[in-house]
Short mmCIF file of C-alpha atoms in Angstrom, two decimals:
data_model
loop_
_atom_site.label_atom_id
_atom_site.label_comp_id
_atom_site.label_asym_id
_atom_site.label_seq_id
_atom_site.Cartn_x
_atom_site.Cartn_y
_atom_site.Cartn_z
CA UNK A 1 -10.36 8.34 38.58
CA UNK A 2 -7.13 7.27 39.83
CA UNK A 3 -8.62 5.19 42.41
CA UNK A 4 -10.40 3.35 39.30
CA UNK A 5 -7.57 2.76 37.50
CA UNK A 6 -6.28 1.28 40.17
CA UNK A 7 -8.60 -0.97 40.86
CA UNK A 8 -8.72 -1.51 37.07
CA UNK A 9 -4.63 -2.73 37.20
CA UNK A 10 -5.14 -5.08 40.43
CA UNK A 11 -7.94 -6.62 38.57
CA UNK A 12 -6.17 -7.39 35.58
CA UNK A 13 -2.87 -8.28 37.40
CA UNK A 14 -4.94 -10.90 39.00
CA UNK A 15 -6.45 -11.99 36.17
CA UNK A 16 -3.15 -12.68 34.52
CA UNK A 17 -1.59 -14.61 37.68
CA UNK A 18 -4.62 -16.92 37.19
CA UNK A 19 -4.38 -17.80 33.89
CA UNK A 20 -2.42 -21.09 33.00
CA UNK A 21 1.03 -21.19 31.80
CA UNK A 22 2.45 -22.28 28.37
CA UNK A 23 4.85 -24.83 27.63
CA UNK A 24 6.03 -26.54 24.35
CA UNK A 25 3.87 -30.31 23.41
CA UNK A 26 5.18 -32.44 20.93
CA UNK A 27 3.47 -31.05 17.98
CA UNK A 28 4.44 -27.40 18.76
CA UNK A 29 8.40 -28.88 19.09
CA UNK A 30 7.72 -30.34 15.37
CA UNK A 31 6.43 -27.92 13.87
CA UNK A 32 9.48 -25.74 15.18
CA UNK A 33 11.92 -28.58 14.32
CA UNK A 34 10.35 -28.41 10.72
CA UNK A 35 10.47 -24.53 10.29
CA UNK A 36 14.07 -24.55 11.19
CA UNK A 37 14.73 -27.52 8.52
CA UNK A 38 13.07 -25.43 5.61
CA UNK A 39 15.32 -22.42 6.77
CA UNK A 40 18.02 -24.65 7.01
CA UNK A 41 17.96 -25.82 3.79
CA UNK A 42 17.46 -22.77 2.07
CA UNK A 43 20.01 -21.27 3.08
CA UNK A 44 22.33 -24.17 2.23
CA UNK A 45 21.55 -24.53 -1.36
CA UNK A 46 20.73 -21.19 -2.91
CA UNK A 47 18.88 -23.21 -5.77
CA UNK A 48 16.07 -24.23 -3.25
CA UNK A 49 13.79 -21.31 -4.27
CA UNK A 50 10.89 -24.19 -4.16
CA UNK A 51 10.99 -24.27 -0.02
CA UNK A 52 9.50 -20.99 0.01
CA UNK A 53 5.98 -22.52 -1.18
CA UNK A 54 5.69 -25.07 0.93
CA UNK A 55 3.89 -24.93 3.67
CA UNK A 56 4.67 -28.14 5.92
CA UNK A 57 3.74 -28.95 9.70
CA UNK A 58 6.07 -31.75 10.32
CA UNK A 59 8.69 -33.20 8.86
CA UNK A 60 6.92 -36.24 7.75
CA UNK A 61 5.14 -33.34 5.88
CA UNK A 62 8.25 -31.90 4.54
CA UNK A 63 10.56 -34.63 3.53
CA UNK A 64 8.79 -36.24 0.45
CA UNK A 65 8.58 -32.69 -1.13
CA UNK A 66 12.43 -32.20 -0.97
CA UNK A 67 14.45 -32.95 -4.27
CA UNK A 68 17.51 -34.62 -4.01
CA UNK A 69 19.69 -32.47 -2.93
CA UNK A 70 17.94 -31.45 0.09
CA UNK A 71 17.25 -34.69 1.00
CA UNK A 72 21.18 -35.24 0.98
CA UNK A 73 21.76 -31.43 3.15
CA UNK A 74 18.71 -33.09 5.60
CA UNK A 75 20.88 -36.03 6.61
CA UNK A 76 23.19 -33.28 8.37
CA UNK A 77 20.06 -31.98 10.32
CA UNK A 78 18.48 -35.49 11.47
CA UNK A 79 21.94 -36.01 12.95
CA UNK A 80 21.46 -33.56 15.51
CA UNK A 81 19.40 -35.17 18.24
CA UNK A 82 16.31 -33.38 19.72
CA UNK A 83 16.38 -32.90 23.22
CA UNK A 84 13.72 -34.68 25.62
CA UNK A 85 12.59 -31.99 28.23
CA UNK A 86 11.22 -30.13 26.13
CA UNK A 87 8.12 -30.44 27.87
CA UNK A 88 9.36 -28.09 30.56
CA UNK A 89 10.54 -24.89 28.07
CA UNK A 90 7.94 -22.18 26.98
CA UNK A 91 8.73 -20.35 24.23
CA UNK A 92 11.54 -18.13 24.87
CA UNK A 93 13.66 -21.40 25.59
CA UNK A 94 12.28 -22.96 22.42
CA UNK A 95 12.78 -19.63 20.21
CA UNK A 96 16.52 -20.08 22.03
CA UNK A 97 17.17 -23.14 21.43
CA UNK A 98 16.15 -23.08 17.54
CA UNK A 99 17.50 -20.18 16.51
CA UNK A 100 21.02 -20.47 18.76
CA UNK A 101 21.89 -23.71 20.48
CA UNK A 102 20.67 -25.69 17.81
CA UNK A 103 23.09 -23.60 14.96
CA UNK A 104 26.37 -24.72 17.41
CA UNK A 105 25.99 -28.26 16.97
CA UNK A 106 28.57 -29.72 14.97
CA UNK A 107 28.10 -31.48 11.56
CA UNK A 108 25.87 -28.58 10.28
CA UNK A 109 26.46 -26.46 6.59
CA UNK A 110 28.09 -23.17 7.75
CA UNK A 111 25.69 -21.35 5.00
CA UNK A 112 22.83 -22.87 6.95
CA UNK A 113 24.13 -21.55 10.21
CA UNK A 114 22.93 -17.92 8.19
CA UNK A 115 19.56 -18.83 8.67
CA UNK A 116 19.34 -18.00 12.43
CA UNK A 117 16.98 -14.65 12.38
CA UNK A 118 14.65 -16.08 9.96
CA UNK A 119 14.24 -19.13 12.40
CA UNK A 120 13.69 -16.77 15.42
CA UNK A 121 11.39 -14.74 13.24
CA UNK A 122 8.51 -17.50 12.84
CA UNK A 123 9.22 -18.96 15.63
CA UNK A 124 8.50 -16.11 17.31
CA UNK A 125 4.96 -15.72 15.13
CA UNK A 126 4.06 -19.53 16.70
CA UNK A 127 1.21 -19.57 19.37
CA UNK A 128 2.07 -22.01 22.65
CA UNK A 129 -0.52 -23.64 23.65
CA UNK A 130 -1.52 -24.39 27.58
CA UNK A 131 0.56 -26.80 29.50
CA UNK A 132 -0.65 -30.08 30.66
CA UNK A 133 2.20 -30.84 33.47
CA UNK A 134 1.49 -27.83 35.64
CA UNK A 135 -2.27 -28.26 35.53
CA UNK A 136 -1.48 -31.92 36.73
CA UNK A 137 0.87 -30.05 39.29
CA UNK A 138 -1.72 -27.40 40.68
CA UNK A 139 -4.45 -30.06 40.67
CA UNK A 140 -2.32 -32.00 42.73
CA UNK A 141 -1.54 -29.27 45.33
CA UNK A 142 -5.15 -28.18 45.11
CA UNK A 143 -6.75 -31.47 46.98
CA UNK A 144 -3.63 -30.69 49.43
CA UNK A 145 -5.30 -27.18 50.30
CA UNK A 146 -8.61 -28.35 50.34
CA UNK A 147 -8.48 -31.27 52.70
CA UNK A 148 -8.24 -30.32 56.25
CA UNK A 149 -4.98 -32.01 56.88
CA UNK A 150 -6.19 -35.79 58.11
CA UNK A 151 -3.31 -36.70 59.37
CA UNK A 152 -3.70 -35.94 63.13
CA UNK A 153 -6.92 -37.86 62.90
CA UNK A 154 -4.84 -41.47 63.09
CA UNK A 155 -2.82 -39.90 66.11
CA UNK A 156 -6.16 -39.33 67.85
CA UNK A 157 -7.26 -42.47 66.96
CA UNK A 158 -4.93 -44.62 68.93
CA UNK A 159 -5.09 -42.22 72.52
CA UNK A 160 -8.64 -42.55 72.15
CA UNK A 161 -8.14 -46.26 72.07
CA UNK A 162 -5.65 -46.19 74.27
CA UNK A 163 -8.17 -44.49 76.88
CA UNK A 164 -10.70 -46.73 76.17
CA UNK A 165 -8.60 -49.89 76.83
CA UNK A 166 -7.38 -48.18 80.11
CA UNK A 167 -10.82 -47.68 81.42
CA UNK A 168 -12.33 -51.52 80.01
CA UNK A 169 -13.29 -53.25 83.21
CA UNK A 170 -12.11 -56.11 81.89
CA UNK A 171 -8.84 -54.54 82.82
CA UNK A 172 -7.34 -56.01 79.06
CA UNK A 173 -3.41 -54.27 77.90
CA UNK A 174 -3.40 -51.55 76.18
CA UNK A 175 -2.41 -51.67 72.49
CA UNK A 176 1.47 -51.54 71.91
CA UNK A 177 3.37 -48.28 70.67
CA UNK A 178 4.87 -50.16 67.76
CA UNK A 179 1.37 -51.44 66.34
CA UNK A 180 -0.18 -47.73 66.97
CA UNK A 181 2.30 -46.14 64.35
CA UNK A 182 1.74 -49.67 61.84
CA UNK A 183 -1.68 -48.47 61.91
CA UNK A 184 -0.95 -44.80 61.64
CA UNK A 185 1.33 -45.69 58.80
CA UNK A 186 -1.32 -47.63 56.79
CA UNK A 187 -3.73 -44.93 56.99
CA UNK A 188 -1.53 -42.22 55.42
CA UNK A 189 -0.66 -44.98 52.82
CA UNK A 190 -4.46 -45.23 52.31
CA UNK A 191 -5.16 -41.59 52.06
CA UNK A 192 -2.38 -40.89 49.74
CA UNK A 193 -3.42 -43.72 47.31
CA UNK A 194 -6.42 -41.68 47.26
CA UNK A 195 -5.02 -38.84 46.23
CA UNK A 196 -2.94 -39.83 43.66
CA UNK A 197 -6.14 -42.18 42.58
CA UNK A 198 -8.53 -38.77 42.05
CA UNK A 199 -9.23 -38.41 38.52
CA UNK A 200 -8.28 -35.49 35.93
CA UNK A 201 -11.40 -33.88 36.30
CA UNK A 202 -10.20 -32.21 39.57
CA UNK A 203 -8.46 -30.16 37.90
CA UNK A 204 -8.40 -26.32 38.79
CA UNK A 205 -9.00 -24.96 35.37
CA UNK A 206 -13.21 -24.23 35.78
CA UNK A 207 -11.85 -22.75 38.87
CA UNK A 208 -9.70 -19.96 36.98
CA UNK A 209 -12.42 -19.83 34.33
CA UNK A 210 -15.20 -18.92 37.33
CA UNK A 211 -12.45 -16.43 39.06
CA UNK A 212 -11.94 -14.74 35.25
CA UNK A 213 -16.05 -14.64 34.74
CA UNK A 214 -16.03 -12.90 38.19
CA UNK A 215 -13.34 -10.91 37.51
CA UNK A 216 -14.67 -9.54 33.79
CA UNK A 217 -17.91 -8.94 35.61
CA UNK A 218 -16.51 -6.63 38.23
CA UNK A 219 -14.46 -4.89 35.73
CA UNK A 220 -17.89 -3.81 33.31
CA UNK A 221 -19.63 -3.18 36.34
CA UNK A 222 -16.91 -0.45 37.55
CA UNK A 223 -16.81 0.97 33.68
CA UNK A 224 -20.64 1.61 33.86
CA UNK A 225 -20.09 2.63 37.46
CA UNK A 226 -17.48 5.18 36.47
CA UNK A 227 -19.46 6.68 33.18
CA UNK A 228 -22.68 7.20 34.80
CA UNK A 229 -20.76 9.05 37.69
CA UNK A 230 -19.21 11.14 34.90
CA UNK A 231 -22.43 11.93 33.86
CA UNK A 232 -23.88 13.16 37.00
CA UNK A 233 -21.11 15.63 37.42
CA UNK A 234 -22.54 19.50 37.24
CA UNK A 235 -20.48 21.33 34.50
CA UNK A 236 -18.65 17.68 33.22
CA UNK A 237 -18.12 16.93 29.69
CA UNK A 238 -22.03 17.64 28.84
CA UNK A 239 -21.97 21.09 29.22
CA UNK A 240 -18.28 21.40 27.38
CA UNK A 241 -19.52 19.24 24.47
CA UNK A 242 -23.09 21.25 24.77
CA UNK A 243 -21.12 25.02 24.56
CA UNK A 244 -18.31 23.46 22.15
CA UNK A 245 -21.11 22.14 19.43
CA UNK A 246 -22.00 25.49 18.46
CA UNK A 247 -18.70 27.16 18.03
CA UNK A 248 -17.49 23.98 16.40
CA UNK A 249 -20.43 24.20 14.01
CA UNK A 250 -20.15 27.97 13.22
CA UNK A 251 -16.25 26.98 12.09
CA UNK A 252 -17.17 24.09 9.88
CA UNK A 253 -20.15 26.62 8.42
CA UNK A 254 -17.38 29.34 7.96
CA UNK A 255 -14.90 26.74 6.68
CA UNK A 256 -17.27 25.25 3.99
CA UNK A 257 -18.35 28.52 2.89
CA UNK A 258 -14.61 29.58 2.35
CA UNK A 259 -13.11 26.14 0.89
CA UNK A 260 -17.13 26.40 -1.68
CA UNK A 261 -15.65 30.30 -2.45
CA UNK A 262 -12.20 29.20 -3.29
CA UNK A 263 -13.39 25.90 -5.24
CA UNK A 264 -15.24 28.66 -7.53
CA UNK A 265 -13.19 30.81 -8.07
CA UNK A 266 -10.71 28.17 -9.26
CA UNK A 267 -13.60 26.72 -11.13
CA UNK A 268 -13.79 30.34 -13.13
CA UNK A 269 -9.75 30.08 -13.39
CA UNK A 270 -9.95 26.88 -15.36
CA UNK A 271 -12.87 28.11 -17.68
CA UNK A 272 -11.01 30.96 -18.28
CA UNK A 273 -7.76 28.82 -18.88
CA UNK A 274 -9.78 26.68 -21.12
CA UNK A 275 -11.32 29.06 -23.30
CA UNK A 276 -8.23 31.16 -23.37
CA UNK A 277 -6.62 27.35 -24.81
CA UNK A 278 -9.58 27.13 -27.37
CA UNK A 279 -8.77 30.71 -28.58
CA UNK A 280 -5.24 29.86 -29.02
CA UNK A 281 -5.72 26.53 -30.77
CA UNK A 282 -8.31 28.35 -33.16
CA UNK A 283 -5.49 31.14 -33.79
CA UNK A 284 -2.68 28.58 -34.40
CA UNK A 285 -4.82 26.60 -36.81
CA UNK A 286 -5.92 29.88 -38.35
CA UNK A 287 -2.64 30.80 -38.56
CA UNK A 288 -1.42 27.47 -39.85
CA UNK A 289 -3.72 27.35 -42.89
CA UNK A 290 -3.15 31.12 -43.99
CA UNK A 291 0.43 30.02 -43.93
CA UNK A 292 -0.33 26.73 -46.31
CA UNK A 293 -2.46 29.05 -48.39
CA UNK A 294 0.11 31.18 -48.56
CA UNK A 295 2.20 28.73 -49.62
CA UNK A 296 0.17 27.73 -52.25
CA UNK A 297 -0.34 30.99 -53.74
CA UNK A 298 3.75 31.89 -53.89
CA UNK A 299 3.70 28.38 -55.98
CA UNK A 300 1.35 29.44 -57.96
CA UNK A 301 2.57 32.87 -58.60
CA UNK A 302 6.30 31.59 -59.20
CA UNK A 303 4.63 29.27 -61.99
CA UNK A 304 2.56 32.18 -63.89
CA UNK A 305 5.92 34.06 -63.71
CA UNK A 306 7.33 31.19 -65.48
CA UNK A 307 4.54 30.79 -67.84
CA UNK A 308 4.56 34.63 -68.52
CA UNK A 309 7.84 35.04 -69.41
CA UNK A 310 7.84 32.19 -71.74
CA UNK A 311 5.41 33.68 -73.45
CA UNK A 312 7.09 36.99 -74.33
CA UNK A 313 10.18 34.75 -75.25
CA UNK A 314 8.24 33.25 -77.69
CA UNK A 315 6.20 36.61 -78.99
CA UNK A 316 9.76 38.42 -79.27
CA UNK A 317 10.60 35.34 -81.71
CA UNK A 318 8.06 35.70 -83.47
CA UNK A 319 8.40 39.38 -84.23
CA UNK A 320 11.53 38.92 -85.01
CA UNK A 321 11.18 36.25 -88.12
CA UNK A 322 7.82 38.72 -89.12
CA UNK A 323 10.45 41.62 -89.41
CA UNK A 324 13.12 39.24 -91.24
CA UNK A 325 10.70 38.43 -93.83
CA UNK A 326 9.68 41.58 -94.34
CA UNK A 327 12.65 43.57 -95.34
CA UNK A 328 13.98 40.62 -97.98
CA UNK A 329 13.00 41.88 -101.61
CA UNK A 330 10.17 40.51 -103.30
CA UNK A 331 10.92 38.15 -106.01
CA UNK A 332 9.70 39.47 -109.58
CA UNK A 333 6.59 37.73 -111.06
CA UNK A 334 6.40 36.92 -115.13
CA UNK A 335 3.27 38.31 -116.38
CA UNK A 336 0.28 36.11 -117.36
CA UNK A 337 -2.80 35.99 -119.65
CA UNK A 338 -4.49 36.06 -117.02
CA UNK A 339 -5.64 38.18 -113.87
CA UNK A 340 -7.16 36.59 -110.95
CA UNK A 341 -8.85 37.74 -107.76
CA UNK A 342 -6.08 38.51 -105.14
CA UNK A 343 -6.57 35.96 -102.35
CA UNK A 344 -6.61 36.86 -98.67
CA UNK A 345 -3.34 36.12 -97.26
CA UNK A 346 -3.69 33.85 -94.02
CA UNK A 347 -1.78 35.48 -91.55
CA UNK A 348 0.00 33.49 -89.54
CA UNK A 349 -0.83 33.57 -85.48
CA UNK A 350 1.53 32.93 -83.39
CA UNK A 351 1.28 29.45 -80.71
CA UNK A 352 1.14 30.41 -76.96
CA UNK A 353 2.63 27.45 -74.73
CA UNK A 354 -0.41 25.70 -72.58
CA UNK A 355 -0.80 26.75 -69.30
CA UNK A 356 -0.39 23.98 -66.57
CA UNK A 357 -3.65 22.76 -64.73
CA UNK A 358 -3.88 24.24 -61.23
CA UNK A 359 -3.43 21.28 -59.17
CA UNK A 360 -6.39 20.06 -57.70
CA UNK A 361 -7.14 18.90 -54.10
CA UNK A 362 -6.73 15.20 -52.98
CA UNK A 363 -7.26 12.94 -49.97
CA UNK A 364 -4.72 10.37 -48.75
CA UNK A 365 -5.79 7.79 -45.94
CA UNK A 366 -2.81 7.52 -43.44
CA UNK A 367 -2.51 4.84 -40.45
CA UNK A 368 -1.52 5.68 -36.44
CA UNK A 369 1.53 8.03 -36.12
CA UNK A 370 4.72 6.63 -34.36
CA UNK A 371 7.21 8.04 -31.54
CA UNK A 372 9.01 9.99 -34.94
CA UNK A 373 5.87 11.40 -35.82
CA UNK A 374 5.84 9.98 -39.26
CA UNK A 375 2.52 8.24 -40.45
CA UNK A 376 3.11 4.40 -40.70
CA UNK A 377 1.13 3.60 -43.83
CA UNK A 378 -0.77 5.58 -46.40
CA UNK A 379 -3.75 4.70 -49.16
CA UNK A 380 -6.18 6.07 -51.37
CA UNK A 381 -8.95 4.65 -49.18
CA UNK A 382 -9.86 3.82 -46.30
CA UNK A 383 -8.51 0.43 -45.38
CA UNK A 384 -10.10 -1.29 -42.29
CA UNK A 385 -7.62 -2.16 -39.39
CA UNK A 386 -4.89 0.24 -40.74
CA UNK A 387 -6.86 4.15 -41.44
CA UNK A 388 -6.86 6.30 -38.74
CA UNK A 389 -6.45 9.80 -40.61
CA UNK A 390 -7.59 11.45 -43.29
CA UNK A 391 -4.75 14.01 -44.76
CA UNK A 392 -5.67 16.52 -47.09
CA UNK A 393 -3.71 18.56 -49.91
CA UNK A 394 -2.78 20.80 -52.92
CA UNK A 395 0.56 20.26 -53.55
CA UNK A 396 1.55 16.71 -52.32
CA UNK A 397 3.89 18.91 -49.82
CA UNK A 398 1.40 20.21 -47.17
CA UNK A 399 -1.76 19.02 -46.05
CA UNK A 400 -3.97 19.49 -42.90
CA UNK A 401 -4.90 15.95 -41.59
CA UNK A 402 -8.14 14.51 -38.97
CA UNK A 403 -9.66 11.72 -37.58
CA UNK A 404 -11.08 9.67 -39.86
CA UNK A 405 -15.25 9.43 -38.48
CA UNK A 406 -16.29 6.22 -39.30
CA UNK A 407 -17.55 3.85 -37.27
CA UNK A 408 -14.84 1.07 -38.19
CA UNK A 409 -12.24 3.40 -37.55
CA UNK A 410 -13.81 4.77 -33.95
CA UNK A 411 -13.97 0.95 -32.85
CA UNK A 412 -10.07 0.31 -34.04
CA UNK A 413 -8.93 3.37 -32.31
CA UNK A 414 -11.14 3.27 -28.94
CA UNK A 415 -9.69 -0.17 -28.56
CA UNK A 416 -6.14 1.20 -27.86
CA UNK A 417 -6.30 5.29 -27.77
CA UNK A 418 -2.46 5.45 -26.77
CA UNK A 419 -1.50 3.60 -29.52
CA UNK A 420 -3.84 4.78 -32.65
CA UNK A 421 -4.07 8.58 -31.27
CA UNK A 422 -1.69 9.34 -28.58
CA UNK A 423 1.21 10.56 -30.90
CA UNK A 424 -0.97 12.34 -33.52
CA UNK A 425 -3.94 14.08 -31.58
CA UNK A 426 -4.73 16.21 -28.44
CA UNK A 427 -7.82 15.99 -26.16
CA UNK A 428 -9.15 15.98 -22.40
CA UNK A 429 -9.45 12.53 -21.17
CA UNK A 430 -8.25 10.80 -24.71
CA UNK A 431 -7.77 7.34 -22.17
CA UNK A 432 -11.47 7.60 -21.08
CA UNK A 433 -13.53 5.79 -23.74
CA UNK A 434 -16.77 4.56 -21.54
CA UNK A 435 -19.72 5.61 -23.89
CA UNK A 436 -17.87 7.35 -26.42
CA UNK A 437 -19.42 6.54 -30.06
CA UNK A 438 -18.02 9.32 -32.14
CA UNK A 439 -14.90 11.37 -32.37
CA UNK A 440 -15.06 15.42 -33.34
CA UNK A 441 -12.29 17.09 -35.10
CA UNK A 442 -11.83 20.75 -32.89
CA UNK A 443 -8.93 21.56 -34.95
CA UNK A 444 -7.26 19.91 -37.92
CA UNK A 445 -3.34 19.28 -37.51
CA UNK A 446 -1.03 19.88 -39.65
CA UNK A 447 1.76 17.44 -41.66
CA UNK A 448 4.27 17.82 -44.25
CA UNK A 449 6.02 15.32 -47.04
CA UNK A 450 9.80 14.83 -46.09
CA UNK A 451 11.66 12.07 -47.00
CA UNK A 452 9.42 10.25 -48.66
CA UNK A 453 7.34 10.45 -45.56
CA UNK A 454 4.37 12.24 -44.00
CA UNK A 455 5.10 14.01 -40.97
CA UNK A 456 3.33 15.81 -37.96
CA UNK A 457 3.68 19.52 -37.95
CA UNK A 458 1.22 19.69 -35.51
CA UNK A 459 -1.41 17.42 -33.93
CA UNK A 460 -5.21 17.62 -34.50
CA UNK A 461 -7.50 18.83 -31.71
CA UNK A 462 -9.90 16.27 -31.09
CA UNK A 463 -13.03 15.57 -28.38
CA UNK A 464 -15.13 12.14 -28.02
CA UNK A 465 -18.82 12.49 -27.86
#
C-alpha cells in the first residue's frame, strides 16, 4: 500500500506541474479595482449602507449607482493610477496589491484605509483564470524542442559546396568565406520568421489535456488494481466484516430490545403521571365547589339567623302590648233595652316579616382573560367576536366558569388559542388546532368578583376533540 500511495503522489505531483498557470486579465484587475472602490467607500461614509446591495463588475457598473457623495469620495480613488503589468501578477500579488500597496497611496480618506481585510477577504474568494502570456511563452519554446536544431544544416551546406566546386573539372573558384556566412545568415533569418509566423494553434495546451487524460486513466486503473488485490487477500477485510456482522447485529438486537424496554416503561411512567394529574384536577375541582357550596350555605344560614331573630323581636312585642292591654280596667258599660248576641272577638294575629327569596342561579357571558387574570368584558349573552366563557353563580361573588361550545366561539378562539385561552384554561397541545371542531370542558375553573371585576381563581381544564 505504501508503494501505491506513492505512485498515487508522483502522479498527482505531475499532474499539477502540467497544468497552466494563472495570472490576472483585464477584467479580473476590474473587477478587483471595483470591489476595493465599494469597500472604499463604505468605509468612508458610514451613511453608504446602499453599497452593500449592489452587486457591480466594473466600475462603469458601479459609478451611476453612487449618490452624490460617493461620487465626490470616488474622485480620491480614480486619482490613484492603476499599474500596467499587471498582466504578469497572479493572485497573491493582486490580493497584495489591493488590500496593502494600494491603501499607502496618498490622497486617500484615512477611514477608507479601514477597509483593508474586507478587500483581501473577496479578493481572496475571486477565481484567476488561465494565463495567455505563458501559453504564448511555452508554445514558443515548444517548436524550439521539437525541431531538430536546423542550424548546422546551412554550415553543411556550404562544405558540401565547397567540395563540389573543388572537384568541378571545370576547375571554377570556390565560393568566398564572406558570401558562405551571408547565406548562412539568411537562412536562420528565414527559419526564425517561421517560427515566429506559426499560428496560435500550436499551442501546448491539448498536449497537457492528453498527458492529464493519461494521467486520470492510470490513476483509476491502479484504484481498481489495488481493491481487487484487497479482495483476493485470505483473511482481508471479508472475513472481518463477515465475523463482525453477526456480533454487530446481536448488539443492535440487544440494544433495541433495551432502548423498546426503557421507552415502555417510561411510557407506563407518563400514564401513571397523567392519570395521577386527572385525579388531582378532579379532587381540586371537587374540592373547589364543596368550598363555594359551602360558602353558599354559611350565607344562607347567617341570613335565616337574621330572619329568625327578627322574628322573636317582633313576637316579644307583640306579647308585650297583649299583656299591656290586658291588665288596664275595663271601662263600665250603661245598661240598654236591649241584649244582643255577643260577637266573636277577632283576635288579632300577629305579622311575621317576609322571608327573602333564595337567590337563584345565573349565567354571565365573559370575553378572553388578560395577563391580570381579570375577564375583559362581560354580557348576558353570548356576543359574537367577544364570548369566550360562560361563568356561572349564586351569589354574584363566586362562580365556576367554561368554555363557551358553540361553534362561533370555537372558530374565534382556534384562530388565536394564546390569546382567547392561554391565560384562562389548561390543556395538552392547546397551540395544536389541525382538525379540532369542538372544545370539552374536563374541569370547570373557578373566578371570583373583586373590584368590580371577575377574576381567575383557577383555570378550567379543557381538551379539543
Amino acid at each position: 500500500m505504501k508503494s501505491f500511495q506513492r505512485i498515487v503522489l508522483a502522479l498527482l505531483t505531475i499532474s499539477i506541474q502540467a497544468l497552466p498557470l494563472l495570472a490576472v486579465t483585464e477584467k479580473e484587475m476590474e473587477e478587483a479595482r471595483t470591489i476595493t472602490a465599494k469597500s472604499y467607500l463604505r468605509y468612508v461614509n458610514n451613511g453608504s449602507g446602499y453599497l452593500d446591495e449592489i452587486n457591480a463588475k466594473s466600475m462603469a457598473e458601479l459609478t451611476p449607482r453612487l449618490k452624490a457623495k460617493e461620487k465626490e469620495n470616488l474622485q480620491a480613488f480614480n486619482a490613484v493610477k492603476v499599474p500596467a503589468d499587471y498582466a504578469k501578477w497572479d493572485k497573491k500579488q493582486l490580493v497584495e496589491y489591493w488590500a496593502a500597496t494600494f491603501f499607502t497611496s496618498p490622497g486617500l480618506d484615512a477611514n477608507g484605509k479601514a477597509a483593508r481585510s474586507r478587500v483581501r477577504k473577496y479578493i481572496e474568494g475571486m477565481t484567476i483564470s488561465t494565463a495567455s502570456a505563458p501559453q504564448e511563452a511555452a508554445s514558443s519554446e515548444q517548436p524550439q524542442a521539437e525541431t531538430p536544431a536546423p542550424v548546422p544544416a546551412p554550415a553543411e551546406q556550404p562544405a558540401q559546396s565547397a567540395e563540389v566546386t573543388a572537384d568541378t573539372p571545370d576547375g571554377t573558384t570556390p565560393a568566398e568565406p564572406e558570401d558562405l556566412l551571408a547565406e548562412q545568415k539568411e537562412i536562420e533569418k528565414a527559419i526564425e520568421e517561421t517560427r515566429e509566423n506559426r499560428e496560435p494553434e500550436q499551442s501546448n495546451t491539448w498536449v497537457y489535456v492528453l498527458v492529464l487524460a493519461i494521467l486520470v486513466g492510470i490513476v483509476i486503473w491502479l484504484v481498481v488494481y489495488a481493491a481487487n488485490l484487497m479482495k483476493r487477500q485470505p483473511g482481508g477485510e471479508n472475513s472481518h466484516s463477515s465475523n463482525g456482522d453477526g456480533s454487530d447485529s446481536e448488539l443492535r438486537e440487544q440494544a433495541r430490545k433495551a432502548i423498546a424496554a426503557k421507552n415502555q416503561e417510561l411510557k407506563q411512567v407518563q400514564e401513571q403521571l397523567q392519570a395521577a394529574e386527572a385525579r388531582n384536577s378532579e379532587i381540586q375541582a371537587r374540592l373547589e365547589q364543596a368550598n363555594i357550596d359551602l360558602k353558599t350555605l354559611n350565607e344562607s344560614v347567617a341570613r335565616l339567623k337574621e330572619e329568625n331573630r327578627q322574628l322573636r323581636l317582633r313576637s316579644q312585642s307583640d306579647r308585650t302590648q297583649e299583656a299591656t292591654r290586658a291588665a288596664a280596667p275595663a271601662p263600665v258599660a250603661a245598661p240598654k233595652p236591649e241584649t244582643r248576641a255577643a260577637q266573636p272577638t277577632s283576635t288579632q294575629t300577629p305579622k311575621t316579616a317576609p322571608v327573602a327569596p333564595a337567590p337563584s342561579p345565573r349565567t354571565i357571558y365573559l370575553g378572553r382573560v388578560n395577563k391580570r387574570g381579570i375577564f375583559v368584558r362581560a354580557d348576558r349573552k353570548v356576543t359574537p367576536g367577544h364570548t369566550v366563557y360562560a361563568l356561572h353563580t349564586n351569589d354574584g361573588l363566586v362562580g365556576t366558569f367554561q368554555v363557551v361550545n358553540e361553534p362561533g366561539v370555537v372558530d374565534l378562539v382556534l384562530n388565536d388559542p394564546e390569546e382567547y385561552l392561554g391565560m384562562g384554561c389548561t390543556g395538552e397541545d392547546l397551540e395544536d388546532t389541525v382538525g379540532v371542531s369542538a372544545i370539552t370542558t374536563k374541569s370547570a375553573g373557578t373566578a371570583i368578583f373583586e373590584n368590580g371585576y371577575w377574576k381567575v381563581l383557577r383555570k378550567t381544564r379543557i381538551q379539543y376533540e
